[in-house]
C-alpha cells in the first residue's frame, strides 16, 4: 500500500506552486492597475509580498503532504501484512493512531507559525505589501479546488 513512486507525493505541490505563480501574477497586475489609477502603492513591495505569500503557501503544503505521508507510511509499515480481525484492528488503531495524530499536530503547528511569521514579517518590516502577502495565503484552497477540477475534467476526457 506504500507509495512506490516518490514523485507522486510532490506532484500536487508542483500544481499548487504553478497556481500560486498565477495568483502572484494576478496580484501584481492588480497592483499595477491600482497604481495606474492613482493609488499610492509600491509595485516592488506587492511583488515581494506575493512571492512571500506564495512561497509560504507552497512550503506549508509540502510540509503537510510529506509529514502526513511519512506518518501514514510508518503506520502501515508497522502494521505489516498480517490479517487482523475487527478487535485486533481496533486495538492496533488505538495504540498506533496517536502517532499519526501527533505528526499531524506538529505539522499543523509548524505551518501556522510559518503563516503567522510571514504576516508579521510583512507587517513589521515594511518591505512587503501585507495585502499582496495575504492574497496568496487565502488563495490556497481555491487553487487546490481548481487543480482538482482540472484533473477531474482531464481524466474524464481520457476515460480514466
PDB file of C-alpha atoms in Angstrom:
ATOM      1  CA  UNK A   1       0.000   0.000   0.000  1.00  0.00           C
ATOM      2  CA  UNK A   2       3.024   2.295   0.363  1.00  0.00           C
ATOM      3  CA  UNK A   3       3.524   4.835  -2.373  1.00  0.00           C
ATOM      4  CA  UNK A   4       6.151   3.371  -4.699  1.00  0.00           C
ATOM      5  CA  UNK A   5       6.520   6.485  -6.853  1.00  0.00           C
ATOM      6  CA  UNK A   6       8.218   9.111  -4.692  1.00  0.00           C
ATOM      7  CA  UNK A   7       7.415  11.900  -7.139  1.00  0.00           C
ATOM      8  CA  UNK A   8       3.658  11.392  -6.975  1.00  0.00           C
ATOM      9  CA  UNK A   9       3.655  12.778  -3.423  1.00  0.00           C
ATOM     10  CA  UNK A  10       5.090  16.026  -4.785  1.00  0.00           C
ATOM     11  CA  UNK A  11       3.045  16.452  -7.976  1.00  0.00           C
ATOM     12  CA  UNK A  12       0.217  18.223  -6.140  1.00  0.00           C
ATOM     13  CA  UNK A  13       2.802  20.572  -4.644  1.00  0.00           C
ATOM     14  CA  UNK A  14       4.052  21.380  -8.153  1.00  0.00           C
ATOM     15  CA  UNK A  15       0.486  22.104  -9.308  1.00  0.00           C
ATOM     16  CA  UNK A  16      -0.103  24.280  -6.242  1.00  0.00           C
ATOM     17  CA  UNK A  17       3.134  26.167  -6.940  1.00  0.00           C
ATOM     18  CA  UNK A  18       2.006  26.784 -10.520  1.00  0.00           C
ATOM     19  CA  UNK A  19      -1.351  28.043  -9.262  1.00  0.00           C
ATOM     20  CA  UNK A  20       0.356  30.318  -6.742  1.00  0.00           C
ATOM     21  CA  UNK A  21       2.560  31.736  -9.511  1.00  0.00           C
ATOM     22  CA  UNK A  22      -0.603  32.580 -11.432  1.00  0.00           C
ATOM     23  CA  UNK A  23      -2.102  34.172  -8.297  1.00  0.00           C
ATOM     24  CA  UNK A  24       1.111  36.163  -7.795  1.00  0.00           C
ATOM     25  CA  UNK A  25       0.980  37.437 -11.377  1.00  0.00           C
ATOM     26  CA  UNK A  26      -2.681  38.424 -10.952  1.00  0.00           C
ATOM     27  CA  UNK A  27      -1.884  40.227  -7.681  1.00  0.00           C
ATOM     28  CA  UNK A  28       0.955  42.098  -9.361  1.00  0.00           C
ATOM     29  CA  UNK A  29      -1.249  43.068 -12.304  1.00  0.00           C
ATOM     30  CA  UNK A  30      -3.901  44.256  -9.859  1.00  0.00           C
ATOM     31  CA  UNK A  31      -1.391  46.468  -8.081  1.00  0.00           C
ATOM     32  CA  UNK A  32      -0.086  47.820 -11.398  1.00  0.00           C
ATOM     33  CA  UNK A  33      -3.657  48.719 -12.363  1.00  0.00           C
ATOM     34  CA  UNK A  34      -4.230  50.306  -8.954  1.00  0.00           C
ATOM     35  CA  UNK A  35      -1.060  52.402  -9.370  1.00  0.00           C
ATOM     36  CA  UNK A  36      -2.147  53.451 -12.861  1.00  0.00           C
ATOM     37  CA  UNK A  37      -5.455  54.600 -11.382  1.00  0.00           C
ATOM     38  CA  UNK A  38      -3.596  56.784  -8.904  1.00  0.00           C
ATOM     39  CA  UNK A  39      -3.237  54.620  -5.783  1.00  0.00           C
ATOM     40  CA  UNK A  40      -0.113  55.108  -3.693  1.00  0.00           C
ATOM     41  CA  UNK A  41       1.406  51.616  -3.898  1.00  0.00           C
ATOM     42  CA  UNK A  42       4.949  50.372  -4.372  1.00  0.00           C
ATOM     43  CA  UNK A  43       4.944  47.678  -7.041  1.00  0.00           C
ATOM     44  CA  UNK A  44       8.129  46.060  -5.745  1.00  0.00           C
ATOM     45  CA  UNK A  45       6.508  45.631  -2.307  1.00  0.00           C
ATOM     46  CA  UNK A  46       3.498  43.992  -3.944  1.00  0.00           C
ATOM     47  CA  UNK A  47       5.726  41.624  -5.909  1.00  0.00           C
ATOM     48  CA  UNK A  48       7.757  40.733  -2.812  1.00  0.00           C
ATOM     49  CA  UNK A  49       4.576  40.243  -0.780  1.00  0.00           C
ATOM     50  CA  UNK A  50       3.083  37.960  -3.424  1.00  0.00           C
ATOM     51  CA  UNK A  51       6.340  35.979  -3.563  1.00  0.00           C
ATOM     52  CA  UNK A  52       6.468  35.525   0.215  1.00  0.00           C
ATOM     53  CA  UNK A  53       2.769  34.600   0.452  1.00  0.00           C
ATOM     54  CA  UNK A  54       3.049  32.107  -2.415  1.00  0.00           C
ATOM     55  CA  UNK A  55       6.271  30.592  -1.093  1.00  0.00           C
ATOM     56  CA  UNK A  56       4.836  30.124   2.405  1.00  0.00           C
ATOM     57  CA  UNK A  57       1.724  28.516   0.931  1.00  0.00           C
ATOM     58  CA  UNK A  58       3.748  26.034  -1.126  1.00  0.00           C
ATOM     59  CA  UNK A  59       6.117  25.235   1.767  1.00  0.00           C
ATOM     60  CA  UNK A  60       3.114  24.708   4.068  1.00  0.00           C
ATOM     61  CA  UNK A  61       1.541  22.278   1.625  1.00  0.00           C
ATOM     62  CA  UNK A  62       4.832  20.442   1.164  1.00  0.00           C
ATOM     63  CA  UNK A  63       5.285  20.113   4.932  1.00  0.00           C
ATOM     64  CA  UNK A  64       1.720  18.830   5.235  1.00  0.00           C
ATOM     65  CA  UNK A  65       1.957  16.266   2.451  1.00  0.00           C
ATOM     66  CA  UNK A  66       5.404  14.957   3.392  1.00  0.00           C
ATOM     67  CA  UNK A  67       4.629  14.832   7.114  1.00  0.00           C
ATOM     68  CA  UNK A  68       1.295  13.067   6.766  1.00  0.00           C
ATOM     69  CA  UNK A  69       2.580  10.663   4.100  1.00  0.00           C
ATOM     70  CA  UNK A  70       5.541   9.767   6.301  1.00  0.00           C
ATOM     71  CA  UNK A  71       3.322   9.164   9.351  1.00  0.00           C
ATOM     72  CA  UNK A  72       0.803   7.061   7.417  1.00  0.00           C
ATOM     73  CA  UNK A  73       3.542   5.028   5.710  1.00  0.00           C
ATOM     74  CA  UNK A  74       5.156   4.358   9.105  1.00  0.00           C
ATOM     75  CA  UNK A  75       1.753   3.314  10.480  1.00  0.00           C
ATOM     76  CA  UNK A  76       1.198   0.912   7.565  1.00  0.00           C
ATOM     77  CA  UNK A  77       4.765  -0.396   7.753  1.00  0.00           C
ATOM     78  CA  UNK A  78       4.445  -1.204  11.458  1.00  0.00           C
ATOM     79  CA  UNK A  79       1.146  -2.951  10.837  1.00  0.00           C
ATOM     80  CA  UNK A  80       2.650  -5.333   8.314  1.00  0.00           C
ATOM     81  CA  UNK A  81       0.736  -7.757   6.096  1.00  0.00           C
ATOM     82  CA  UNK A  82      -0.788  -9.804   8.887  1.00  0.00           C
ATOM     83  CA  UNK A  83      -4.544 -10.314   8.679  1.00  0.00           C
ATOM     84  CA  UNK A  84      -6.424  -8.861  11.635  1.00  0.00           C
ATOM     85  CA  UNK A  85      -9.922  -9.385  12.847  1.00  0.00           C
ATOM     86  CA  UNK A  86     -12.020  -6.376  13.890  1.00  0.00           C
ATOM     87  CA  UNK A  87     -10.919  -6.443  17.518  1.00  0.00           C
ATOM     88  CA  UNK A  88      -7.211  -6.649  16.658  1.00  0.00           C
ATOM     89  CA  UNK A  89      -7.541  -3.888  14.079  1.00  0.00           C
ATOM     90  CA  UNK A  90      -9.353  -1.638  16.541  1.00  0.00           C
ATOM     91  CA  UNK A  91      -6.748  -2.295  19.227  1.00  0.00           C
ATOM     92  CA  UNK A  92      -3.909  -1.596  16.779  1.00  0.00           C
ATOM     93  CA  UNK A  93      -5.562   1.630  15.617  1.00  0.00           C
ATOM     94  CA  UNK A  94      -5.992   2.834  19.206  1.00  0.00           C
ATOM     95  CA  UNK A  95      -2.388   2.039  20.104  1.00  0.00           C
ATOM     96  CA  UNK A  96      -0.730   3.436  16.975  1.00  0.00           C
ATOM     97  CA  UNK A  97      -3.191   6.032  15.696  1.00  0.00           C
ATOM     98  CA  UNK A  98      -1.951   8.574  18.209  1.00  0.00           C
ATOM     99  CA  UNK A  99       1.438   8.706  16.464  1.00  0.00           C
ATOM    100  CA  UNK A 100      -0.273   9.791  13.240  1.00  0.00           C
ATOM    101  CA  UNK A 101      -2.313  12.386  15.127  1.00  0.00           C
ATOM    102  CA  UNK A 102       0.832  13.718  16.839  1.00  0.00           C
ATOM    103  CA  UNK A 103       2.622  14.020  13.492  1.00  0.00           C
ATOM    104  CA  UNK A 104      -0.343  15.902  12.066  1.00  0.00           C
ATOM    105  CA  UNK A 105      -0.452  18.240  15.078  1.00  0.00           C
ATOM    106  CA  UNK A 106       3.273  19.002  14.795  1.00  0.00           C
ATOM    107  CA  UNK A 107       2.818  19.691  11.092  1.00  0.00           C
ATOM    108  CA  UNK A 108      -0.149  21.964  11.829  1.00  0.00           C
ATOM    109  CA  UNK A 109       1.732  23.962  14.458  1.00  0.00           C
ATOM    110  CA  UNK A 110       4.777  24.430  12.212  1.00  0.00           C
ATOM    111  CA  UNK A 111       2.587  25.534   9.317  1.00  0.00           C
ATOM    112  CA  UNK A 112       0.662  28.014  11.492  1.00  0.00           C
ATOM    113  CA  UNK A 113       3.918  29.513  12.798  1.00  0.00           C
ATOM    114  CA  UNK A 114       5.146  29.893   9.210  1.00  0.00           C
ATOM    115  CA  UNK A 115       1.977  31.703   8.144  1.00  0.00           C
ATOM    116  CA  UNK A 116       1.929  33.958  11.193  1.00  0.00           C
ATOM    117  CA  UNK A 117       5.643  34.645  10.734  1.00  0.00           C
ATOM    118  CA  UNK A 118       5.100  35.645   7.100  1.00  0.00           C
ATOM    119  CA  UNK A 119       2.290  38.017   8.048  1.00  0.00           C
ATOM    120  CA  UNK A 120       4.269  39.534  10.936  1.00  0.00           C
ATOM    121  CA  UNK A 121       7.297  39.925   8.671  1.00  0.00           C
ATOM    122  CA  UNK A 122       5.159  41.645   6.045  1.00  0.00           C
ATOM    123  CA  UNK A 123       3.546  43.924   8.602  1.00  0.00           C
ATOM    124  CA  UNK A 124       6.589  44.926  10.621  1.00  0.00           C
ATOM    125  CA  UNK A 125       9.401  45.044   8.083  1.00  0.00           C
ATOM    126  CA  UNK A 126       7.780  47.381   5.594  1.00  0.00           C
ATOM    127  CA  UNK A 127       9.449  45.504   2.736  1.00  0.00           C
ATOM    128  CA  UNK A 128       6.288  43.709   1.686  1.00  0.00           C
ATOM    129  CA  UNK A 129       2.748  44.776   0.963  1.00  0.00           C
ATOM    130  CA  UNK A 130       0.583  42.991   3.551  1.00  0.00           C
ATOM    131  CA  UNK A 131      -2.413  42.643   1.216  1.00  0.00           C
ATOM    132  CA  UNK A 132      -0.210  41.149  -1.502  1.00  0.00           C
ATOM    133  CA  UNK A 133       1.145  38.708   1.096  1.00  0.00           C
ATOM    134  CA  UNK A 134      -2.290  37.674   2.356  1.00  0.00           C
ATOM    135  CA  UNK A 135      -3.916  37.056  -1.037  1.00  0.00           C
ATOM    136  CA  UNK A 136      -1.731  34.036  -1.986  1.00  0.00           C
ATOM    137  CA  UNK A 137      -2.253  32.613   1.516  1.00  0.00           C
ATOM    138  CA  UNK A 138      -6.018  32.887   1.074  1.00  0.00           C
ATOM    139  CA  UNK A 139      -5.867  31.528  -2.482  1.00  0.00           C
ATOM    140  CA  UNK A 140      -4.594  28.171  -1.218  1.00  0.00           C
ATOM    141  CA  UNK A 141      -7.945  26.359  -1.212  1.00  0.00           C
ATOM    142  CA  UNK A 142      -9.319  27.900  -4.418  1.00  0.00           C
ATOM    143  CA  UNK A 143      -6.110  26.922  -6.226  1.00  0.00           C
ATOM    144  CA  UNK A 144      -6.366  23.340  -4.932  1.00  0.00           C
ATOM    145  CA  UNK A 145     -10.048  23.188  -5.945  1.00  0.00           C
ATOM    146  CA  UNK A 146      -9.179  24.471  -9.419  1.00  0.00           C
ATOM    147  CA  UNK A 147      -6.384  21.901  -9.771  1.00  0.00           C
ATOM    148  CA  UNK A 148      -8.713  19.062  -8.729  1.00  0.00           C
ATOM    149  CA  UNK A 149     -11.409  20.321 -11.099  1.00  0.00           C
ATOM    150  CA  UNK A 150      -8.931  20.384 -13.992  1.00  0.00           C
ATOM    151  CA  UNK A 151      -7.619  16.911 -13.102  1.00  0.00           C
ATOM    152  CA  UNK A 152     -11.175  15.556 -12.999  1.00  0.00           C
ATOM    153  CA  UNK A 153     -12.008  17.043 -16.402  1.00  0.00           C
ATOM    154  CA  UNK A 154      -8.784  15.772 -17.971  1.00  0.00           C
ATOM    155  CA  UNK A 155      -9.290  12.274 -16.535  1.00  0.00           C
ATOM    156  CA  UNK A 156     -12.921  12.251 -17.750  1.00  0.00           C
ATOM    157  CA  UNK A 157     -11.806  13.135 -21.286  1.00  0.00           C
ATOM    158  CA  UNK A 158      -9.152  10.405 -21.161  1.00  0.00           C
ATOM    159  CA  UNK A 159     -11.637   7.904 -19.832  1.00  0.00           C
ATOM    160  CA  UNK A 160      -9.784   7.204 -16.579  1.00  0.00           C
TER     161      UNK A 160
END
